[in-house]
Amino acid sequence: MYARTLGKFVMAALLAAACIAAVPAANDAIQTDLRTIASTEDAGAKQTAWDRIRQADTADRTALLQQLAIFTTTADNERDALLAGTVIREFKIPDDTVVQALVPLLESDDASLKAQVGNMLGGYEDRSADRPPNFSTYRAIIATAVREDRPIPLGLVEHMYTVDPSQALRTMLRASSVHKPASLREILMADHVISEVLWKQRNGFLDENTIEPQAAEELAKLANHDQWWARLYAAAIVQQHPAFRTKALVQRLSGDEHPLVAGFASVPAEAERTSE
Amino acid sequence: MGIRCQGKTIVIALFVICAAAGSAYAGISECTAGCGDLDGDGFATSVDFALLNSCIGEDPQSFATCACADLDGNGAIDLADYAIFMRLFAGVSDEAPPDCTGAPGTLANLTAYRPQHGTAYFPFARTAVPDDWENDEQLGPGIRINNGDADPSGEDDLIEVVLTVDPPGAELTLRKSTSAMTIWTTRNKQPGTNIVFPSTKSVPLPVGPTETSLTLWVEWESAVHGVATLQVEPAFSNVVKDSLTFHTFHGIVLALGGEGQVPTVPVEANSGTFVVGTALYGLGFDVHMYDEDNVSADGSGAVYNETATAIQHRLVDEIAIFGYSHGGGSTYSLADRLDVNRAGLGLFTIGYTSYVDSVRNNSDIDVNQELRRPPSSAYHLNHYQHGSFFEDLGLDGGPVTNSNPPPTGLDVETTPWGANSTHFEVDDYIQVRSLMESTLTPRITR
């Protein structure tokens, strides 16, 4: 118990340190120019500000993209909110470059910046009602961290599991270099069985409050899995789908040594209405 | 009410008809109307006065209307009845023959309000149904079916009705035409606060001796659509003081603002989407207005959940969705998710959709034109203009295949009123808003 608590503490401390290092402060000059472009009626001032932003892009594109995210977080009107997208479009910045620049901001301890960046990244995930999001860029980022023995960016992991636990699990499965077929099958089967129940609920074959026993068993297996990101899947499912919530599972997961797992299990999200 | 046989000059002719009607007149001596209301329309008017005149000197048992003319019940229709009638003329009595004294009746009025949202009325002001529409089956008070409703927004499906009375503390009852309606004195249905109806008529309402009003909450408990009346009457007569005609909502209207726009009360004039939504709410539609961020890129979120609840639990089967800028992109995403999940949701149609300068909404910074027609929309209206970088950051919508006006919607810059429009004002033109209202209204049942 002591070890588990200590583990949580160390993990949180490391995470906090990483956040401070990863997130840049607002650059007042760039923020002012962006506001001028968005709101001034003075065409000359607007052109001057635009020219400076173009120079900033040439000097350090990643820094500019991060300043755009910070600017968007403070937006309170449509002009400000959509300026970042306009700049990215006008400068023809490739999608992959935008994602690579924004992902580090997910490690911020500024909740509003994290939420805004999560929203912005959504535009590069090909989200749709009838297909899963595309996390392939994230997989490469995480796989590189694993290969180079650097800390996995937990803010990014949290983002993926919030958006789509199933795709997040598959992404982590590949990025984490699990190669044993039996280990792969165990996780893939659990996800398959649980996803099928969610599909049945969504399409009216199962009541939204009902789950099949096999799905509950598979979820329980993942809730006790050695890999924290497999347990995180269980926590995300429990959080997002009330039918899977049992007192025992919530207790087990909310006391998990990994802060993300414990965090997900402790906060139930609003469930989507599915079947009749 | 049966055939009326009255008036001295036509008595002989009608006698034959009435006699032929035989047993239809077995109950001819029963008067079921209030004092002075000889024709049973709820008021003592010149028509009743004419009927009374025709009955003077007649046997009260001779014709149905003459039975109502014996106001004091003394067995004769005479000047005493005439005197009582004159005191009642143009008023409404709470008394009924044969015990009429001419005492003035209680005044009672029912006012219904448009539906609630969550814990109150926001994002709308509390809006009364106009008197003229109180008994209109489309424009009158609509009510959500509340059978097994999970109510994600809280218990907000009850309709507020305010009863005002004069004199204070008047003893009044309600009459309802269906058991599907339950009436409460608390908005969240506290135990013991439902009005008891031993029959179609309730027990006396709990109006305190000094009180001049009582707030009631009407719930539609049945899982079947319907139309029903709610009337207020004196406790000891059937005189209708006022009535409301409720209809269950078949449709739901979803209005999605642009990036950074949020619904406000009062509505902001430069948020055209919400101006239209507010107007439709006043016209009796069950309108829900949202910040478009409540629809995620895959269509999920609070708006989808509300719509799913409406379909599954409130038996709503007609859906309208419209939005401006990113709200247009969200209109697409929401329609797409509803269409994808039809198997689990139930039967419904997306009867109406509309874009105004629609921009895709895969994220807050998405600036791509939304040119996809909302999936399975029966009717799509599209307005757009052409953006330029220094005017409006180059934001714009564009032509959408198979839209209205045909074939791809209206480029407002081709009109005299919309020339040189920018993205930030295109949603505010009265021409745009009017076309939205006039095209939605006939396509969505309230």
XYZ file of C-alpha atoms in Angstrom:
722
model
C 0.000 0.000 0.000
C 2.822 2.358 0.948
C 4.688 1.465 -2.215
C 1.617 2.118 -4.321
C 1.071 5.531 -2.719
C 4.710 6.405 -3.148
C 4.557 5.340 -6.759
C 1.654 7.700 -7.324
C 3.541 10.537 -5.697
C 6.666 9.993 -7.750
C 4.659 9.681 -10.935
C 2.778 12.905 -10.240
C 5.984 14.749 -9.396
C 7.672 13.587 -12.592
C 4.614 14.543 -14.546
C 4.546 18.026 -13.033
C 8.222 18.540 -13.786
C 7.713 17.449 -17.378
C 4.783 19.854 -17.746
C 6.748 22.859 -16.593
C 9.524 22.088 -19.011
C 7.299 21.401 -22.002
C 4.955 24.375 -22.088
C 6.118 27.767 -23.341
C 4.879 31.034 -21.929
C 2.840 33.462 -23.974
C 4.988 35.635 -26.226
C 3.506 39.102 -25.773
C 4.688 40.433 -29.134
C 3.187 37.549 -31.082
C -0.019 37.623 -29.035
C -0.418 41.339 -29.732
C 0.128 40.869 -33.452
C -2.396 38.065 -33.564
C -4.967 40.214 -31.791
C -4.315 43.038 -34.243
C -4.880 40.759 -37.227
C -8.075 39.400 -35.737
C -9.704 42.583 -34.617
C -8.324 45.824 -35.980
C -10.058 47.697 -38.786
C -6.796 49.447 -39.705
C -5.608 47.708 -42.869
C -2.080 49.062 -42.542
C -1.662 47.867 -38.970
C -3.146 44.549 -39.933
C -0.680 44.110 -42.808
C 2.281 45.036 -40.604
C 1.226 42.544 -37.947
C 0.704 39.901 -40.596
C 4.198 40.438 -41.976
C 5.684 39.978 -38.499
C 3.726 36.777 -37.987
C 5.077 35.514 -41.285
C 8.610 36.251 -40.078
C 7.874 34.424 -36.816
C 6.786 31.410 -38.851
C 10.004 31.450 -40.799
C 12.073 31.762 -37.629
C 10.422 29.002 -35.580
C 7.265 27.353 -36.874
C 6.769 25.169 -33.794
C 6.944 28.201 -31.516
C 4.434 30.058 -33.663
C 2.014 27.128 -33.635
C 2.243 26.926 -29.862
C 1.602 30.663 -29.593
C -1.446 30.179 -31.808
C -2.765 27.557 -29.385
C -2.231 29.909 -26.450
C -3.995 32.699 -28.379
C -6.957 30.450 -29.163
C -7.319 29.544 -25.502
C -8.034 33.194 -24.714
C -10.462 33.685 -27.630
C -13.886 34.960 -26.707
C -15.229 35.705 -30.170
C -15.354 34.051 -33.562
C -12.583 36.152 -35.126
C -10.095 35.296 -32.397
C -11.189 31.660 -32.259
C -10.711 31.049 -35.972
C -7.533 33.053 -36.489
C -5.218 30.109 -35.754
C -6.897 28.031 -38.438
C -6.617 30.896 -40.880
C -2.884 31.327 -40.224
C -2.279 27.585 -40.627
C -4.231 27.625 -43.879
C -2.528 30.748 -45.264
C 0.970 29.439 -44.442
C 0.059 25.988 -45.809
C 1.468 24.279 -42.729
C 1.338 20.459 -43.086
C -0.954 18.571 -40.695
C 1.864 16.511 -39.254
C 3.833 19.636 -38.387
C 0.847 21.098 -36.541
C 0.305 17.902 -34.559
C 3.979 17.571 -33.626
C 3.970 21.166 -32.357
C 0.762 20.892 -30.377
C 1.200 17.523 -28.685
C 3.769 18.754 -26.121
C 1.198 21.278 -24.885
C -0.953 18.391 -23.691
C 1.564 18.003 -20.871
C 0.579 21.442 -19.544
C -0.898 21.799 -16.091
C -3.119 24.562 -17.473
C -6.447 22.771 -17.838
C -7.888 25.270 -20.306
C -4.813 25.073 -22.556
C -4.910 21.271 -22.439
C -8.589 21.254 -23.342
C -8.035 23.698 -26.193
C -5.119 21.732 -27.594
C -7.149 18.523 -27.334
C -9.864 20.229 -29.339
C -7.397 21.504 -31.956
C -5.823 18.067 -32.345
C -9.288 16.655 -32.957
C -9.218 18.366 -36.308
C -6.323 16.161 -37.372
C -7.762 12.852 -36.178
C -10.366 12.381 -38.912
C -13.138 11.957 -36.345
C -16.486 10.779 -37.617
C -19.630 9.047 -36.418
C -18.985 5.967 -38.518
C -15.265 5.290 -38.171
C -12.697 5.449 -35.371
C -10.275 8.364 -35.069
C -6.849 8.099 -36.619
C -4.095 8.122 -33.961
C -1.270 7.065 -36.275
C 0.742 10.252 -35.707
C 0.436 9.764 -31.956
C 1.581 6.159 -32.279
C 4.788 7.323 -33.899
C 5.389 9.881 -31.136
C 4.851 7.313 -28.390
C 6.825 4.594 -30.163
C 9.757 6.960 -30.491
C 9.618 7.754 -26.785
C 9.573 4.042 -25.951
C 12.410 3.271 -28.338
C 14.541 6.111 -26.966
C 13.637 5.202 -23.379
C 12.129 8.605 -22.711
C 8.979 9.132 -20.593
C 5.755 8.483 -22.492
C 3.852 11.794 -22.894
C 1.020 11.106 -20.480
C -0.987 14.122 -21.549
C -1.183 12.664 -25.025
C -2.137 9.255 -23.638
C -4.861 10.861 -21.544
C -6.136 12.675 -24.635
C -6.326 9.467 -26.681
C -8.175 7.502 -24.012
C -10.610 10.373 -23.549
C -11.382 10.460 -27.267
C -11.573 6.726 -27.977
C -10.434 4.087 -25.469
C -10.444 1.297 -28.039
C -8.240 3.115 -30.546
C -6.061 4.342 -27.710
C -5.530 0.786 -26.467
C -4.601 -0.449 -29.930
C -2.255 2.499 -30.379
C -0.516 1.797 -27.077
C -0.390 -1.902 -27.843
C 1.605 -1.260 -31.017
C 3.686 1.617 -29.680
C 4.725 -0.299 -26.575
C 6.408 -3.073 -28.547
C 4.369 -5.945 -27.183
C 5.202 -8.715 -29.614
C 4.184 -12.001 -27.985
C 1.129 -13.290 -29.863
C -0.533 -14.569 -26.698
C -0.160 -11.194 -24.990
C -1.445 -9.414 -28.054
C -4.422 -11.754 -28.384
C -5.393 -11.354 -24.742
C -5.726 -7.596 -25.095
C -7.228 -7.645 -28.572
C -9.878 -10.175 -27.538
C -10.859 -8.124 -24.503
C -11.248 -5.002 -26.611
C -13.170 -6.929 -29.266
C -15.683 -8.386 -26.793
C -16.214 -5.082 -25.008
C -16.483 -3.114 -28.252
C -19.068 -5.585 -29.506
C -21.237 -4.938 -26.456
C -20.972 -1.200 -27.081
C -21.903 -1.794 -30.732
C -24.922 -3.852 -29.658
C -26.005 -1.115 -27.270
C -25.576 1.552 -29.921
C -27.659 -0.339 -32.448
C -30.454 -1.502 -30.198
C -29.508 -5.150 -29.744
C -28.798 -4.564 -26.063
C -30.289 -2.131 -23.614
C -27.825 0.628 -22.747
C -27.860 -0.515 -19.133
C -27.077 -4.128 -19.989
C -23.743 -5.790 -20.666
C -22.908 -9.420 -21.447
C -21.102 -11.485 -18.769
C -18.139 -12.234 -21.036
C -17.555 -8.518 -21.527
C -17.552 -7.967 -17.772
C -15.005 -10.778 -17.395
C -12.731 -9.340 -20.060
C -12.923 -5.892 -18.518
C -12.037 -7.312 -15.112
C -8.975 -9.000 -16.681
C -7.772 -5.718 -18.129
C -8.460 -3.916 -14.864
C -5.831 -6.197 -13.310
C -3.418 -6.246 -16.236
C 0.325 -5.733 -15.721
C 0.436 -2.914 -18.258
C -0.891 0.375 -16.892
C -2.206 1.398 -20.306
C -4.351 -1.755 -20.415
C -5.741 -0.894 -16.986
C -6.282 2.635 -18.284
C -8.555 1.183 -20.969
C -10.642 -0.475 -18.260
C -10.792 2.790 -16.341
C -11.834 4.749 -19.442
C -14.580 2.239 -20.249
C -15.846 2.385 -16.680
C -15.781 6.178 -16.872
C -17.555 6.541 -20.189
C -20.047 3.664 -20.075
C -22.048 3.431 -16.839
C -23.283 -0.088 -17.636
C -19.748 -1.326 -16.998
C -19.420 0.424 -13.650
C -19.389 -1.881 -10.657
C -18.421 -0.900 -7.157
C -15.587 -3.433 -7.135
C -14.138 -2.245 -10.446
C -14.321 1.414 -9.493
C -12.688 0.687 -6.148
C -9.932 -1.334 -7.756
C -9.179 1.178 -10.509
C -9.558 4.392 -8.525
C -6.927 3.039 -6.143
C -4.532 2.177 -8.984
C -0.901 3.149 -8.592
C -0.914 4.937 -11.934
C -2.439 8.406 -11.576
C -4.086 8.350 -14.983
C -5.857 5.077 -14.245
C -6.994 6.303 -10.853
C -8.081 9.624 -12.327
C -10.197 8.109 -15.079
C -11.911 5.673 -12.740
C -12.769 8.390 -10.250
C -14.568 10.762 -12.597
C -17.580 9.456 -14.490
C -18.122 11.233 -17.803
C -21.529 11.944 -19.267
C -22.636 8.778 -21.003
C -23.920 8.819 -24.538
C -27.532 7.772 -24.944
C -27.514 4.715 -27.121
C -30.249 2.126 -27.365
C -33.935 2.214 -26.529
C -76.447 19.502 -27.218
C -79.110 18.134 -29.589
C -81.620 20.026 -31.698
C -82.813 23.274 -30.168
C -86.570 23.954 -30.292
C -87.239 27.509 -29.273
C -88.938 30.807 -30.205
C -92.671 31.379 -30.238
C -92.862 31.926 -33.960
C -91.354 28.612 -34.804
C -92.766 26.565 -31.983
C -95.512 24.972 -34.060
C -93.207 24.024 -36.895
C -90.546 22.695 -34.615
C -93.086 20.866 -32.476
C -93.450 18.368 -35.287
C -89.716 17.888 -35.519
C -89.291 17.726 -31.787
C -92.123 15.287 -31.404
C -90.605 13.168 -34.133
C -87.310 13.209 -32.250
C -89.170 11.384 -29.494
C -86.944 10.054 -26.784
C -84.157 12.474 -27.739
C -86.013 15.015 -25.631
C -86.613 12.833 -22.625
C -84.207 14.974 -20.617
C -85.536 18.266 -21.887
C -86.185 19.730 -18.449
C -82.539 19.366 -17.360
C -80.458 22.514 -17.620
C -76.745 21.867 -17.614
C -75.552 25.383 -18.416
C -74.728 28.145 -15.986
C -77.086 30.950 -14.932
C -78.009 33.164 -17.862
C -76.123 30.964 -20.301
C -79.154 29.597 -22.093
C -77.286 28.394 -25.157
C -74.475 26.797 -23.150
C -71.579 28.696 -24.701
C -70.209 29.826 -21.356
C -71.430 33.422 -21.473
C -74.632 35.426 -20.893
C -74.944 37.350 -24.130
C -77.545 38.977 -26.350
C -78.198 35.559 -27.874
C -79.193 34.263 -24.449
C -81.264 37.384 -23.918
C -83.190 36.638 -27.106
C -83.769 33.083 -25.951
C -84.973 34.281 -22.564
C -87.417 36.635 -24.245
C -88.771 33.794 -26.343
C -89.340 31.719 -23.217
C -91.112 34.349 -21.121
C -94.473 32.912 -20.105
C -93.595 29.434 -21.359
C -93.528 26.280 -19.283
C -89.868 25.628 -18.322
C -90.434 22.006 -19.332
C -91.465 22.905 -22.849
C -88.024 23.187 -24.484
C -84.456 22.610 -23.372
C -83.427 26.270 -23.530
C -86.515 27.282 -21.621
C -85.504 24.947 -18.805
C -82.404 27.120 -18.494
C -84.584 30.227 -18.513
C -86.207 29.443 -15.186
C -83.304 30.981 -13.383
C -84.736 31.096 -9.871
C -86.396 27.679 -10.155
C -89.857 28.832 -9.133
C -91.478 26.860 -11.946
C -92.275 29.900 -14.081
C -90.328 32.004 -16.534
C -91.219 35.498 -15.500
C -89.944 38.987 -14.715
C -88.026 37.697 -11.691
C -85.920 35.598 -14.081
C -85.592 38.617 -16.340
C -84.261 40.704 -13.416
C -81.692 38.040 -12.517
C -80.583 37.780 -16.137
C -80.023 41.522 -16.368
C -77.647 41.335 -13.413
C -75.725 38.569 -15.166
C -75.718 40.110 -18.625
C -72.256 40.152 -20.214
C -70.822 38.388 -17.189
C -70.153 34.805 -16.245
C -71.957 33.338 -13.302
C -70.718 30.532 -11.074
C -74.289 29.537 -10.233
C -76.532 27.161 -12.091
C -80.327 26.994 -12.400
C -82.523 26.619 -10.469
C -80.587 28.540 -7.832
C -79.595 31.701 -9.658
C -79.382 34.893 -7.636
C -77.501 37.057 -10.117
C -74.370 37.177 -8.005
C -71.329 37.913 -10.156
C -69.082 34.981 -10.844
C -65.452 34.442 -10.075
C -62.925 35.619 -12.637
C -60.292 33.032 -13.448
C -57.603 32.955 -16.120
C -55.111 30.299 -17.154
C -51.797 31.297 -18.701
C -49.537 28.606 -20.130
C -45.825 29.039 -20.795
C -43.468 27.637 -23.383
C -41.311 24.664 -22.318
C -38.540 24.797 -19.751
C -34.887 23.855 -20.239
C -33.000 22.337 -17.340
C -33.767 24.078 -14.102
C -35.533 27.093 -15.624
C -36.160 28.662 -19.037
C -32.663 29.662 -20.153
C -31.638 30.074 -22.992
C -35.062 31.644 -23.414
C -36.985 34.162 -21.386
C -40.086 32.836 -19.645
C -42.575 33.153 -22.508
C -46.350 33.067 -22.139
C -48.545 31.548 -24.819
C -50.667 34.429 -26.153
C -54.351 34.295 -25.186
C -55.413 34.023 -28.825
C -53.349 30.854 -29.271
C -54.244 29.120 -26.013
C -56.541 26.670 -27.756
C -54.723 26.366 -31.082
C -53.466 22.819 -31.605
C -50.271 24.038 -33.336
C -49.516 27.455 -31.870
C -50.901 26.697 -28.432
C -49.077 25.167 -25.480
C -46.915 22.219 -26.497
C -45.873 19.621 -23.960
C -43.172 16.965 -23.979
C -44.143 13.368 -23.332
C -42.609 12.510 -19.965
C -43.094 8.768 -19.866
C -39.969 7.050 -18.583
C -37.917 10.080 -19.530
C -34.364 9.925 -18.262
C -34.364 13.756 -18.302
C -30.656 14.429 -18.855
C -31.353 18.117 -18.242
C -33.345 17.531 -15.062
C -37.114 17.430 -14.576
C -37.912 20.057 -17.167
C -40.717 18.490 -19.174
C -43.570 19.931 -17.111
C -45.342 22.979 -18.475
C -45.943 25.937 -16.198
C -49.496 27.232 -15.991
C -50.445 30.207 -13.854
C -54.005 30.511 -12.621
C -55.116 33.978 -11.580
C -58.376 34.455 -9.674
C -60.635 37.260 -8.519
C -61.823 37.512 -5.813
C -58.893 36.129 -3.797
C -59.296 32.594 -2.553
C -62.093 31.731 -4.989
C -63.023 28.080 -4.904
C -62.140 26.656 -8.303
C -61.499 23.304 -9.865
C -59.837 21.979 -13.003
C -61.336 19.751 -15.630
C -59.095 17.757 -17.956
C -60.061 15.823 -21.032
C -57.525 13.026 -20.603
C -55.975 10.992 -17.836
C -52.649 11.331 -19.693
C -52.172 14.712 -18.029
C -51.181 15.053 -14.392
C -51.249 18.415 -12.662
C -48.823 19.366 -9.909
C -48.291 22.393 -7.715
C -44.502 21.841 -7.677
C -42.237 21.865 -10.736
C -40.312 18.816 -9.554
C -43.331 16.732 -8.574
C -42.886 16.717 -4.818
C -44.885 13.933 -3.158
C -48.384 15.006 -2.219
C -48.445 18.002 -4.563
C -50.425 16.496 -7.422
C -53.974 17.767 -7.939
C -56.441 14.953 -7.319
C -59.052 14.241 -9.986
C -61.828 11.958 -8.664
C -63.343 12.209 -12.166
C -62.530 14.473 -15.066
C -63.056 17.286 -12.550
C -60.549 17.923 -9.783
C -61.029 18.586 -6.119
C -60.984 22.316 -5.259
C -57.621 23.911 -5.992
C -55.393 24.969 -3.081
C -55.824 28.707 -3.556
C -55.355 30.311 -0.152
C -58.073 32.675 1.168
C -56.014 35.763 0.364
C -54.259 34.452 -2.729
C -54.964 35.632 -6.260
C -52.820 33.153 -8.155
C -51.663 29.573 -8.156
C -48.799 28.099 -10.209
C -49.499 24.689 -11.657
C -47.225 22.290 -13.548
C -48.715 20.096 -16.233
C -47.144 16.749 -17.062
C -47.977 14.418 -19.967
C -47.446 11.001 -18.438
C -48.773 8.781 -21.186
C -46.467 7.182 -23.746
C -48.931 8.115 -26.482
C -49.194 11.385 -28.382
C -52.368 13.401 -27.951
C -54.258 16.661 -27.693
C -56.122 17.556 -24.495
C -57.870 20.442 -22.835
C -57.475 21.803 -19.345
C -60.291 24.012 -18.073
C -60.888 25.959 -14.910
C -64.390 25.900 -13.457
C -66.095 26.936 -10.228
C -66.235 24.131 -7.694
C -70.016 23.924 -7.816
C -70.837 24.479 -11.481
C -69.543 23.544 -14.879
C -69.102 27.076 -16.170
C -65.823 27.195 -18.061
C -63.838 30.213 -16.951
C -60.841 29.596 -19.216
C -59.295 26.727 -21.105
C -56.007 25.603 -22.599
C -55.474 23.036 -25.329
C -52.217 21.106 -25.024
C -50.561 19.099 -27.770
C -47.624 16.773 -27.361
C -44.477 17.748 -29.232
C -43.752 15.679 -32.327
C -40.795 17.780 -33.376
C -37.604 19.164 -31.934
C -35.614 22.113 -33.291
C -31.871 22.358 -32.640
C -30.102 25.701 -33.191
C -26.287 25.820 -33.176
C -24.430 29.126 -33.009
C -21.076 30.007 -34.524
C -17.674 29.797 -32.807
C -17.704 32.026 -29.751
C -21.477 32.569 -29.901
C -23.450 31.419 -26.905
C -27.177 31.752 -26.271
C -28.118 34.731 -24.136
C -31.234 36.262 -22.637
C -32.172 38.629 -24.118
C -30.928 37.262 -27.410
C -28.103 39.208 -29.061
C -29.155 40.780 -32.348
C -25.891 39.751 -34.018
C -26.412 36.069 -33.235
C -28.822 35.395 -36.093
C -29.115 31.679 -35.378
C -30.318 32.361 -31.869
C -32.645 35.124 -33.060
C -34.328 32.559 -35.323
C -34.384 29.969 -32.527
C -35.996 32.423 -30.140
C -38.630 33.381 -32.712
C -39.489 29.730 -33.339
C -39.734 29.115 -29.589
C -42.295 31.887 -29.369
C -44.183 30.289 -32.242
C -44.558 27.098 -30.254
C -41.680 24.875 -31.401
C -39.680 22.880 -28.880
C -36.430 24.688 -29.597
C -33.070 23.889 -28.001
C -30.226 26.348 -28.562
C -26.583 25.494 -28.022
C -23.009 26.632 -28.270
C -21.869 24.467 -31.190
C -19.045 23.072 -29.047
C -21.684 20.780 -27.552
C -21.401 18.768 -30.764
C -18.024 17.058 -31.159
C -16.503 16.219 -34.509
C -18.041 12.738 -34.432
C -21.458 14.202 -33.604
C -21.506 13.044 -29.991
C -22.139 15.304 -27.022
C -24.922 17.014 -25.139
C -26.977 17.911 -28.228
C -26.922 14.334 -29.488
C -27.895 13.053 -26.042
C -30.835 15.459 -25.841
C -31.993 14.434 -29.301
C -31.642 10.722 -28.531
C -33.717 11.205 -25.392
C -36.351 13.088 -27.371
C -36.626 10.254 -29.899
C -36.514 7.367 -27.464
C -38.499 8.702 -24.535
C -40.544 11.635 -25.783
C -41.528 9.926 -29.058
C -40.263 12.861 -31.098
C -40.057 11.832 -34.728
C -39.293 15.058 -36.611
C -35.981 16.834 -36.228
C -34.791 20.213 -37.477
C -31.152 21.288 -37.170
C -29.639 24.571 -38.271
C -26.392 26.392 -37.641
C -24.129 29.234 -38.633
C -20.396 28.974 -39.391
C -19.023 26.199 -37.129
C -22.634 25.603 -36.111
C -23.216 24.558 -39.726
C -20.344 22.091 -39.494
C -21.869 20.788 -36.277
C -25.223 20.500 -38.026
C -23.557 18.079 -40.442
C -21.824 16.099 -37.674
C -25.008 15.784 -35.614
C -27.141 14.726 -38.578
C -24.465 12.204 -39.531
C -24.382 10.612 -36.077
C -28.181 10.477 -35.841
C -28.286 8.805 -39.242
C -25.539 6.305 -38.378
C -27.257 5.312 -35.116
C -30.811 4.947 -36.427
C -30.979 1.241 -35.564
C -30.598 1.993 -31.889
C -32.491 5.250 -31.741
C -35.870 4.482 -33.280
C -37.927 5.939 -36.097
C -37.452 9.598 -36.986
C -36.919 11.915 -39.902
C -34.531 14.811 -40.201
C -37.147 16.996 -41.786
C -35.163 20.191 -42.046
C -31.557 21.373 -41.978
C -29.988 24.735 -42.732
C -26.489 26.145 -43.081
C -25.538 29.801 -42.953
C -21.964 30.268 -44.229
C -21.140 26.821 -42.943
C -17.608 25.973 -41.837
C -16.491 22.458 -40.946
C -16.153 21.905 -37.221
C -13.610 19.166 -36.739
C -11.967 21.508 -34.234
C -12.252 25.085 -32.982
C -9.661 26.177 -35.559
C -11.118 24.335 -38.543
C -11.620 26.891 -41.335
C -12.587 24.589 -44.207
C -15.896 25.169 -45.958
C -18.636 22.712 -45.006
C -19.921 21.667 -48.409
C -21.386 18.276 -47.474
C -25.157 18.010 -47.378
C -26.398 16.775 -43.971
C -27.048 13.034 -44.352
C -30.708 12.046 -44.793
C -32.028 15.591 -44.479
C -35.391 15.842 -46.236
C -34.909 19.557 -46.953
C -31.709 21.555 -46.807
C -31.505 25.345 -46.948
C -28.109 26.932 -47.631
C -26.906 30.534 -47.437
C -23.303 31.571 -48.061
C -21.013 34.476 -48.989
C -17.428 34.749 -50.200
C -14.741 35.477 -47.623
C -11.660 37.651 -48.056
C -8.662 37.472 -45.744
C -8.535 41.043 -44.491
C -12.323 41.421 -44.208
C -13.322 38.231 -42.457
C -10.205 36.035 -42.319
C -11.348 34.420 -45.553
C -14.090 32.515 -43.747
C -17.006 31.370 -45.839
C -19.395 28.593 -46.690
C -20.158 27.586 -50.232
C -22.537 25.804 -52.574
C -23.976 22.538 -51.276
C -25.367 20.060 -53.779
C -29.136 19.519 -53.706
C -29.880 22.459 -51.449
C -32.458 25.221 -51.412
C -32.881 27.589 -53.097
C -32.055 25.106 -55.897
C -29.688 23.857 -56.913
C -26.998 24.647 -54.313
C -28.353 27.347 -52.036
C -28.225 31.125 -52.092
C -25.019 33.088 -52.582
C -26.211 36.185 -50.729
C -23.658 38.331 -52.560
C -25.735 37.902 -55.709
C -28.628 39.729 -54.021
C -29.055 43.504 -53.631
C -29.272 43.192 -49.859
C -26.322 40.829 -49.422
C -23.750 42.326 -51.779
C -20.339 42.731 -50.084
C -21.481 40.664 -47.143
C -18.874 39.314 -44.732
C -18.875 36.077 -42.775
C -19.548 37.918 -39.554
C -22.804 39.530 -40.683
C -24.325 37.043 -43.107
C -26.334 35.318 -40.367
C -27.926 38.573 -39.283
C -29.765 39.594 -42.454
C -33.504 39.613 -41.929
C -33.872 38.033 -45.375
C -31.790 35.056 -44.247
C -33.633 34.689 -40.969
C -37.049 35.053 -42.594
C -36.304 32.393 -45.183
C -35.162 30.043 -42.441
C -38.348 30.565 -40.439
C -40.677 30.337 -43.422
C -39.080 27.166 -44.780
C -38.859 25.382 -41.427
C -42.362 26.139 -40.192
C -44.295 24.012 -42.726
C -41.817 21.126 -42.548
C -41.677 20.416 -38.829
C -44.706 19.542 -36.719
C -44.769 21.311 -33.409
